[in-house]
Amino acid sequence: MKTTRLSYAIFFILSVLFFVISGFLLFLLPQREFSENENRCLTTFRPPEISGFLDTSMQQNLTDAANDQFAGRDFWMKCATSIQKAAGFQNAGGVYFGKDGYYFERLLDSDLPKQRYLKHLQFLEQFANNYDFSVTFLPVPSKGCILEDKLPSHAVVYRSDRLYDQAGQLSSTSVLDVRQLFSDNKNREQLYFKTDHHWTMYAAYLAYTAWCDMHGMTGAPLEQFQPECVSNNFFGTLYSKAPGFDTQPDPLILPVRLPKAEVIIDTKRTDCIYDNTKLATKDKYGVYFGGNFGRIDLHMDNAVKDQTLLIVKDSFANSLVPFLMNEYRHIVMIDFRYYHQPFSRLLEELQPKEVLILYEISNFAQDTNFFKILK
């Protein structure tokens, strides 16, 4: 009996010491402004203000900063994920734990605003009707659409077929549906990163061949691009939501034999589409162009077509563009999240022959900037 009471007392004392020491460390340790693992800015403690207490913003800051500045935060997040996995949980932090180490984003129909998606399709159709150039929509299937066999049992995901059926009703816009092509090749190559939502180089290459077939071009074989593994330690955005001790990183493979190009990223000029400094960071997918920017121009001297290809895109396009560099003299990438100029003025400047609208389909449904295509 005495041993049991002593054990309880020791446990209680240790628990109190743990929280007391953790509380002191919150204010003694240097505050972190950015979490590389989570790829986001962290809340820091701000000096107390009377007005902040009156409108409760000070209390909210204390709560958020305590969560973000907790000593050993990354370690405890991994502990939490491991415990949830061991307890049999199928998901945590908005992420499904799939088979063979695959992470899937937990997206439901309710997460994709139906009316917004339909409005975007209307914008797209109106855009195609307003101009005489060719407009192609490439809705990239999300990982769960293709790798259904890797999802955990009883996992619930949004109905992608409904979105594709609605996109298929477009009449003035050509739709490039790569789902069957991906399904036919999913057991041959890894088409999606296990710890990230993006497609891999192999999936981007398949989309390139589909684009070439659609436009009567002969795509170059993959070997011509000399794929090379530039990192074996890629942990993606889904891992950041539910990091674990037993999670294995992905390899990051890039096509390295590319045509010479002048690259203009907003106003910065370079001769390479890769920012290799990103390989030393958590955000290794940012190796493509250094991340996402409002406008990126690529000028190639020797290309199959002496034409301009305009791409309105999300980050999935970043890994497709290297394959298209052989095909077009001028490629312009526009990301409406960061592009704030009138789009009609850009069209007058470029006079493109072909326009590609490329979004991962759930991103397209959730996007809040696509209205800019009509500005």
CSV table of C-alpha atoms in Angstrom, one decimal:
chain,number,residue,atom,x,y,z
A,1,MET,CA,0.0,0.0,0.0
A,2,LYS,CA,2.8,2.4,0.9
A,3,THR,CA,4.6,1.5,-2.3
A,4,THR,CA,1.5,2.4,-4.3
A,5,ARG,CA,1.1,5.7,-2.5
A,6,LEU,CA,4.7,6.5,-3.1
A,7,SER,CA,4.4,5.7,-6.8
A,8,TYR,CA,1.4,8.1,-7.1
A,9,ALA,CA,3.3,10.8,-5.2
A,10,ILE,CA,6.4,10.4,-7.5
A,11,PHE,CA,4.2,10.5,-10.6
A,12,PHE,CA,2.4,13.6,-9.3
A,13,ILE,CA,5.6,15.4,-8.4
A,14,LEU,CA,7.2,14.6,-11.8
A,15,SER,CA,4.1,15.8,-13.7
A,16,VAL,CA,4.1,19.1,-11.8
A,17,LEU,CA,7.8,19.5,-12.4
A,18,PHE,CA,7.3,18.8,-16.1
A,19,PHE,CA,4.7,21.4,-16.6
A,20,VAL,CA,6.5,24.0,-14.4
A,21,ILE,CA,9.8,23.5,-16.3
A,22,SER,CA,7.9,23.6,-19.7
A,23,GLY,CA,6.2,26.8,-18.6
A,24,PHE,CA,9.5,28.4,-17.7
A,25,LEU,CA,11.1,27.3,-21.0
A,26,LEU,CA,8.3,29.0,-22.9
A,27,PHE,CA,9.7,32.3,-21.8
A,28,LEU,CA,13.4,31.4,-21.4
A,29,LEU,CA,14.1,29.8,-24.8
A,30,PRO,CA,14.4,31.9,-27.9
A,31,GLN,CA,11.1,32.2,-29.7
A,32,ARG,CA,10.9,30.6,-33.1
A,33,GLU,CA,9.2,32.6,-35.8
A,34,PHE,CA,9.1,29.9,-38.5
A,35,SER,CA,8.6,26.1,-38.4
A,36,GLU,CA,10.5,24.5,-41.2
A,37,ASN,CA,8.8,21.2,-40.5
A,38,GLU,CA,5.3,22.6,-40.7
A,39,ASN,CA,6.3,25.2,-43.3
A,40,ARG,CA,4.4,28.0,-41.6
A,41,CYS,CA,5.0,31.1,-39.4
A,42,LEU,CA,4.6,30.5,-35.7
A,43,THR,CA,2.9,32.8,-33.2
A,44,THR,CA,5.2,34.5,-30.9
A,45,PHE,CA,4.5,36.2,-27.5
A,46,ARG,CA,3.9,39.9,-27.9
A,47,PRO,CA,4.3,42.5,-25.2
A,48,PRO,CA,1.2,42.9,-23.0
A,49,GLU,CA,-1.1,45.8,-23.7
A,50,ILE,CA,-4.2,46.9,-21.8
A,51,SER,CA,-6.2,47.2,-25.0
A,52,GLY,CA,-5.3,43.6,-25.9
A,53,PHE,CA,-6.7,42.3,-22.6
A,54,LEU,CA,-9.9,44.3,-23.1
A,55,ASP,CA,-10.6,42.8,-26.6
A,56,THR,CA,-9.3,39.3,-25.6
A,57,SER,CA,-6.7,39.4,-28.4
A,58,MET,CA,-4.0,39.2,-25.7
A,59,GLN,CA,-5.5,36.0,-24.2
A,60,GLN,CA,-5.7,34.5,-27.7
A,61,ASN,CA,-2.0,35.4,-28.4
A,62,LEU,CA,-0.9,33.7,-25.2
A,63,THR,CA,-2.8,30.5,-26.1
A,64,ASP,CA,-1.6,30.4,-29.7
A,65,ALA,CA,2.0,31.3,-28.8
A,66,ALA,CA,2.1,28.7,-26.0
A,67,ASN,CA,1.1,26.0,-28.5
A,68,ASP,CA,3.6,27.1,-31.1
A,69,GLN,CA,6.5,27.9,-28.8
A,70,PHE,CA,6.1,24.8,-26.6
A,71,ALA,CA,9.6,23.2,-25.9
A,72,GLY,CA,10.3,20.3,-28.2
A,73,ARG,CA,7.1,20.9,-30.2
A,74,ASP,CA,8.3,18.8,-33.2
A,75,PHE,CA,9.2,15.9,-31.0
A,76,TRP,CA,5.8,15.9,-29.2
A,77,MET,CA,4.0,16.2,-32.5
A,78,LYS,CA,5.8,13.0,-33.6
A,79,CYS,CA,4.9,11.3,-30.3
A,80,ALA,CA,1.2,12.3,-30.8
A,81,THR,CA,1.1,10.8,-34.3
A,82,SER,CA,2.8,7.6,-33.2
A,83,ILE,CA,0.4,7.1,-30.4
A,84,GLN,CA,-2.6,7.7,-32.7
A,85,LYS,CA,-1.2,5.2,-35.2
A,86,ALA,CA,-0.6,2.6,-32.4
A,87,ALA,CA,-4.1,3.1,-31.1
A,88,GLY,CA,-5.5,2.2,-34.6
A,89,PHE,CA,-6.5,5.7,-35.7
A,90,GLN,CA,-6.8,6.0,-39.5
A,91,ASN,CA,-6.3,9.7,-39.7
A,92,ALA,CA,-4.8,12.6,-37.7
A,93,GLY,CA,-4.4,16.3,-38.5
A,94,GLY,CA,-6.5,16.0,-41.6
A,95,VAL,CA,-4.4,13.2,-43.0
A,96,TYR,CA,-5.2,9.5,-43.7
A,97,PHE,CA,-2.6,7.0,-42.9
A,98,GLY,CA,-2.7,4.8,-46.0
A,99,LYS,CA,-1.0,1.5,-46.9
A,100,ASP,CA,2.7,1.2,-47.8
A,101,GLY,CA,3.5,4.5,-46.1
A,102,TYR,CA,1.2,6.7,-48.2
A,103,TYR,CA,-0.4,9.8,-46.6
A,104,PHE,CA,-3.6,11.1,-48.1
A,105,GLU,CA,-5.3,14.5,-47.5
A,106,ARG,CA,-8.7,14.0,-45.9
A,107,LEU,CA,-10.9,16.0,-48.3
A,108,LEU,CA,-14.7,15.5,-48.2
A,109,ASP,CA,-17.4,16.7,-50.5
A,110,SER,CA,-18.3,19.3,-47.9
A,111,ASP,CA,-14.8,20.8,-48.2
A,112,LEU,CA,-15.3,21.5,-51.9
A,113,PRO,CA,-17.8,24.3,-52.5
A,114,LYS,CA,-20.1,23.0,-55.2
A,115,GLN,CA,-21.2,26.4,-56.4
A,116,ARG,CA,-17.7,27.8,-56.5
A,117,TYR,CA,-16.5,24.9,-58.7
A,118,LEU,CA,-19.4,25.4,-61.1
A,119,LYS,CA,-18.7,29.1,-61.2
A,120,HIS,CA,-15.1,28.4,-62.1
A,121,LEU,CA,-16.2,26.2,-65.0
A,122,GLN,CA,-18.4,29.1,-66.1
A,123,PHE,CA,-15.5,31.5,-66.0
A,124,LEU,CA,-13.4,29.0,-67.9
A,125,GLU,CA,-16.0,28.6,-70.6
A,126,GLN,CA,-16.6,32.3,-70.9
A,127,PHE,CA,-12.8,32.9,-71.2
A,128,ALA,CA,-12.6,30.3,-74.0
A,129,ASN,CA,-15.5,32.0,-75.8
A,130,ASN,CA,-14.0,35.4,-75.6
A,131,TYR,CA,-10.8,34.5,-77.5
A,132,ASP,CA,-9.8,32.6,-80.6
A,133,PHE,CA,-6.9,30.7,-79.2
A,134,SER,CA,-7.0,27.1,-78.1
A,135,VAL,CA,-7.9,26.6,-74.4
A,136,THR,CA,-7.2,23.3,-72.6
A,137,PHE,CA,-8.2,22.4,-69.0
A,138,LEU,CA,-6.0,19.7,-67.3
A,139,PRO,CA,-7.7,18.9,-64.0
A,140,VAL,CA,-5.0,16.8,-62.2
A,141,PRO,CA,-6.5,13.9,-60.2
A,142,SER,CA,-5.6,14.0,-56.5
A,143,LYS,CA,-3.8,11.1,-55.0
A,144,GLY,CA,-6.9,9.4,-53.5
A,145,CYS,CA,-8.6,9.4,-57.0
A,146,ILE,CA,-5.9,7.2,-58.4
A,147,LEU,CA,-4.4,5.2,-55.5
A,148,GLU,CA,-7.7,4.1,-54.0
A,149,ASP,CA,-6.2,0.7,-53.2
A,150,LYS,CA,-3.7,2.5,-50.8
A,151,LEU,CA,-6.4,4.3,-48.8
A,152,PRO,CA,-7.2,2.8,-45.4
A,153,SER,CA,-10.3,0.8,-45.1
A,154,HIS,CA,-13.5,2.8,-44.7
A,155,ALA,CA,-11.8,6.0,-45.6
A,156,VAL,CA,-14.1,8.7,-46.9
A,157,VAL,CA,-12.9,11.0,-49.7
A,158,TYR,CA,-14.7,13.5,-52.0
A,159,ARG,CA,-16.4,12.2,-55.2
A,160,SER,CA,-14.0,13.2,-57.9
A,161,ASP,CA,-16.0,11.5,-60.6
A,162,ARG,CA,-18.8,14.1,-60.1
A,163,LEU,CA,-16.3,17.0,-60.6
A,164,TYR,CA,-14.9,15.4,-63.8
A,165,ASP,CA,-18.4,14.8,-65.2
A,166,GLN,CA,-19.2,18.5,-64.7
A,167,ALA,CA,-15.9,19.5,-66.4
A,168,GLY,CA,-16.7,17.2,-69.3
A,169,GLN,CA,-19.8,19.3,-70.1
A,170,LEU,CA,-17.5,22.2,-71.2
A,171,SER,CA,-17.9,22.8,-75.0
A,172,SER,CA,-15.5,25.6,-75.8
A,173,THR,CA,-12.7,24.2,-73.6
A,174,SER,CA,-10.9,21.0,-74.3
A,175,VAL,CA,-10.5,18.8,-71.2
A,176,LEU,CA,-7.4,16.6,-70.9
A,177,ASP,CA,-8.4,13.8,-68.6
A,178,VAL,CA,-5.4,11.7,-67.5
A,179,ARG,CA,-7.1,9.5,-65.0
A,180,GLN,CA,-7.1,6.4,-67.1
A,181,LEU,CA,-3.5,6.9,-68.2
A,182,PHE,CA,-2.5,7.2,-64.5
A,183,SER,CA,-4.5,4.2,-63.5
A,184,ASP,CA,-2.8,2.1,-66.2
A,185,ASN,CA,0.7,3.1,-65.0
A,186,LYS,CA,0.2,3.4,-61.2
A,187,ASN,CA,1.8,0.0,-60.6
A,188,ARG,CA,4.8,0.7,-62.8
A,189,GLU,CA,6.1,3.9,-61.3
A,190,GLN,CA,5.4,6.0,-58.2
A,191,LEU,CA,3.1,8.7,-59.5
A,192,TYR,CA,2.6,10.6,-56.2
A,193,PHE,CA,4.8,11.3,-53.3
A,194,LYS,CA,4.0,9.3,-50.2
A,195,THR,CA,4.3,12.2,-47.8
A,196,ASP,CA,3.2,15.0,-50.1
A,197,HIS,CA,0.1,15.9,-52.1
A,198,HIS,CA,2.0,16.6,-55.4
A,199,TRP,CA,2.5,14.2,-58.2
A,200,THR,CA,6.1,12.9,-59.0
A,201,MET,CA,8.2,13.5,-62.0
A,202,TYR,CA,6.9,10.3,-63.5
A,203,ALA,CA,3.3,11.5,-63.3
A,204,ALA,CA,4.2,14.9,-64.8
A,205,TYR,CA,5.9,13.1,-67.7
A,206,LEU,CA,2.8,11.0,-68.3
A,207,ALA,CA,0.8,14.3,-68.4
A,208,TYR,CA,3.3,15.7,-70.9
A,209,THR,CA,2.9,12.7,-73.2
A,210,ALA,CA,-0.9,13.1,-73.0
A,211,TRP,CA,-0.5,16.8,-73.9
A,212,CYS,CA,1.7,15.9,-76.9
A,213,ASP,CA,-0.8,13.3,-78.1
A,214,MET,CA,-3.7,15.7,-77.8
A,215,HIS,CA,-1.8,18.4,-79.8
A,216,GLY,CA,-0.3,16.2,-82.5
A,217,MET,CA,3.2,16.4,-81.2
A,218,THR,CA,5.8,13.7,-80.7
A,219,GLY,CA,6.9,13.7,-77.1
A,220,ALA,CA,10.5,13.0,-76.2
A,221,PRO,CA,11.3,9.7,-74.4
A,222,LEU,CA,11.9,10.1,-70.6
A,223,GLU,CA,15.5,8.9,-71.0
A,224,GLN,CA,16.3,12.0,-73.1
A,225,PHE,CA,15.7,14.1,-70.0
A,226,GLN,CA,18.2,12.1,-67.9
A,227,PRO,CA,16.2,11.8,-64.7
A,228,GLU,CA,18.3,12.1,-61.6
A,229,CYS,CA,17.6,11.7,-57.9
A,230,VAL,CA,18.6,14.9,-56.2
A,231,SER,CA,17.5,14.1,-52.7
A,232,ASN,CA,16.5,10.9,-50.8
A,233,ASN,CA,15.1,12.9,-47.9
A,234,PHE,CA,11.9,14.6,-49.1
A,235,PHE,CA,9.2,15.0,-46.5
A,236,GLY,CA,6.1,16.8,-47.9
A,237,THR,CA,3.3,18.9,-46.7
A,238,LEU,CA,1.1,15.9,-45.5
A,239,TYR,CA,4.0,14.8,-43.3
A,240,SER,CA,4.1,18.2,-41.8
A,241,LYS,CA,0.5,17.8,-40.6
A,242,ALA,CA,1.1,14.4,-39.0
A,243,PRO,CA,4.9,13.8,-38.6
A,244,GLY,CA,5.9,10.4,-37.3
A,245,PHE,CA,9.0,8.6,-36.2
A,246,ASP,CA,8.5,5.7,-38.6
A,247,THR,CA,7.6,7.7,-41.7
A,248,GLN,CA,10.0,7.1,-44.6
A,249,PRO,CA,11.0,10.0,-46.8
A,250,ASP,CA,10.4,10.2,-50.6
A,251,PRO,CA,13.1,10.4,-53.2
A,252,LEU,CA,13.0,13.6,-55.3
A,253,ILE,CA,13.8,13.0,-58.9
A,254,LEU,CA,14.2,15.7,-61.5
A,255,PRO,CA,14.8,15.8,-65.3
A,256,VAL,CA,18.2,17.4,-65.5
A,257,ARG,CA,18.9,17.4,-69.3
A,258,LEU,CA,16.9,20.5,-70.4
A,259,PRO,CA,17.3,23.0,-73.2
A,260,LYS,CA,19.1,26.3,-72.5
A,261,ALA,CA,16.6,29.0,-71.4
A,262,GLU,CA,16.4,32.5,-70.1
A,263,VAL,CA,14.2,32.4,-67.0
A,264,ILE,CA,12.5,35.5,-65.7
A,265,ILE,CA,10.9,35.0,-62.3
A,266,ASP,CA,8.8,38.2,-61.7
A,267,THR,CA,11.8,40.6,-62.3
A,268,LYS,CA,14.7,38.3,-61.5
A,269,ARG,CA,16.7,36.8,-64.4
A,270,THR,CA,18.4,33.4,-64.3
A,271,ASP,CA,19.5,30.6,-66.6
A,272,CYS,CA,18.2,27.7,-64.6
A,273,ILE,CA,14.7,26.6,-63.6
A,274,TYR,CA,16.0,24.9,-60.5
A,275,ASP,CA,16.8,26.6,-57.2
A,276,ASN,CA,19.1,24.0,-55.6
A,277,THR,CA,19.3,25.9,-52.3
A,278,LYS,CA,15.8,24.5,-51.6
A,279,LEU,CA,17.2,21.0,-51.5
A,280,ALA,CA,18.8,21.9,-48.1
A,281,THR,CA,15.4,23.0,-46.7
A,282,LYS,CA,12.2,21.2,-45.7
A,283,ASP,CA,10.3,22.6,-48.7
A,284,LYS,CA,12.3,20.6,-51.3
A,285,TYR,CA,9.5,20.8,-53.9
A,286,GLY,CA,10.4,24.5,-54.1
A,287,VAL,CA,13.5,23.4,-56.1
A,288,TYR,CA,11.2,24.1,-59.1
A,289,PHE,CA,11.8,27.8,-59.8
A,290,GLY,CA,12.3,28.5,-56.0
A,291,GLY,CA,8.6,28.2,-55.3
A,292,ASN,CA,5.5,29.9,-56.7
A,293,PHE,CA,5.4,33.3,-58.1
A,294,GLY,CA,2.9,35.5,-59.9
A,295,ARG,CA,4.6,35.3,-63.3
A,296,ILE,CA,7.4,33.2,-64.7
A,297,ASP,CA,8.7,33.5,-68.3
A,298,LEU,CA,10.9,30.9,-70.0
A,299,HIS,CA,12.5,31.8,-73.3
A,300,MET,CA,14.1,28.9,-75.3
A,301,ASP,CA,16.1,29.5,-78.5
A,302,ASN,CA,15.6,26.0,-80.0
A,303,ALA,CA,12.1,24.7,-79.7
A,304,VAL,CA,9.8,22.6,-81.9
A,305,LYS,CA,7.1,25.4,-82.0
A,306,ASP,CA,7.9,29.0,-82.5
A,307,GLN,CA,4.9,29.9,-80.3
A,308,THR,CA,4.0,31.1,-76.8
A,309,LEU,CA,2.3,28.7,-74.4
A,310,LEU,CA,0.4,30.4,-71.6
A,311,ILE,CA,-0.2,28.3,-68.5
A,312,VAL,CA,-2.6,29.4,-65.7
A,313,LYS,CA,-1.7,27.1,-62.9
A,314,ASP,CA,-1.2,25.9,-59.3
A,315,SER,CA,2.1,24.3,-58.1
A,316,PHE,CA,1.4,21.0,-59.9
A,317,ALA,CA,2.4,22.7,-63.2
A,318,ASN,CA,5.9,23.4,-61.9
A,319,SER,CA,7.1,19.8,-62.5
A,320,LEU,CA,5.4,19.6,-65.9
A,321,VAL,CA,6.9,22.7,-67.5
A,322,PRO,CA,10.5,21.2,-67.7
A,323,PHE,CA,9.2,18.6,-70.2
A,324,LEU,CA,7.4,21.3,-72.3
A,325,MET,CA,10.6,23.4,-72.7
A,326,ASN,CA,11.6,21.5,-75.8
A,327,GLU,CA,8.3,22.2,-77.4
A,328,TYR,CA,7.7,25.9,-77.1
A,329,ARG,CA,9.8,29.0,-77.7
A,330,HIS,CA,8.1,31.0,-75.0
A,331,ILE,CA,6.3,29.6,-71.9
A,332,VAL,CA,4.6,31.9,-69.5
A,333,MET,CA,3.3,30.6,-66.1
A,334,ILE,CA,0.7,32.6,-64.2
A,335,ASP,CA,-0.3,31.9,-60.6
A,336,PHE,CA,-3.4,34.0,-59.8
A,337,ARG,CA,-2.6,33.7,-56.0
A,338,TYR,CA,0.3,36.1,-56.7
A,339,TYR,CA,-0.5,37.8,-60.0
A,340,HIS,CA,-2.4,41.0,-59.6
A,341,GLN,CA,-2.2,42.7,-63.0
A,342,PRO,CA,-5.1,42.7,-65.5
A,343,PHE,CA,-5.1,39.4,-67.2
A,344,SER,CA,-6.6,40.8,-70.4
A,345,ARG,CA,-3.6,43.1,-70.7
A,346,LEU,CA,-1.2,40.2,-70.5
A,347,LEU,CA,-3.1,38.4,-73.3
A,348,GLU,CA,-2.7,41.5,-75.5
A,349,GLU,CA,1.0,41.4,-74.8
A,350,LEU,CA,1.6,37.7,-75.4
A,351,GLN,CA,-0.9,36.9,-78.2
A,352,PRO,CA,-0.6,33.2,-77.3
A,353,LYS,CA,-1.7,30.4,-79.6
A,354,GLU,CA,-2.4,27.9,-76.8
A,355,VAL,CA,-3.5,28.3,-73.2
A,356,LEU,CA,-3.3,25.6,-70.6
A,357,ILE,CA,-5.3,25.8,-67.4
A,358,LEU,CA,-3.7,23.3,-65.0
A,359,TYR,CA,-4.9,22.8,-61.4
A,360,GLU,CA,-5.2,19.8,-59.2
A,361,ILE,CA,-8.9,19.3,-59.3
A,362,SER,CA,-9.7,19.9,-55.6
A,363,ASN,CA,-7.4,23.0,-55.7
A,364,PHE,CA,-9.5,24.3,-58.6
A,365,ALA,CA,-12.7,23.7,-56.7
A,366,GLN,CA,-11.4,25.6,-53.6
A,367,ASP,CA,-9.5,28.4,-55.4
A,368,THR,CA,-10.6,31.9,-54.6
A,369,ASN,CA,-8.6,33.7,-57.3
A,370,PHE,CA,-9.8,32.1,-60.5
A,371,PHE,CA,-12.2,35.0,-61.3
A,372,LYS,CA,-9.0,37.0,-62.4
A,373,ILE,CA,-9.1,35.1,-65.7
A,374,LEU,CA,-11.8,37.4,-66.8
A,375,LYS,CA,-10.2,40.6,-65.6
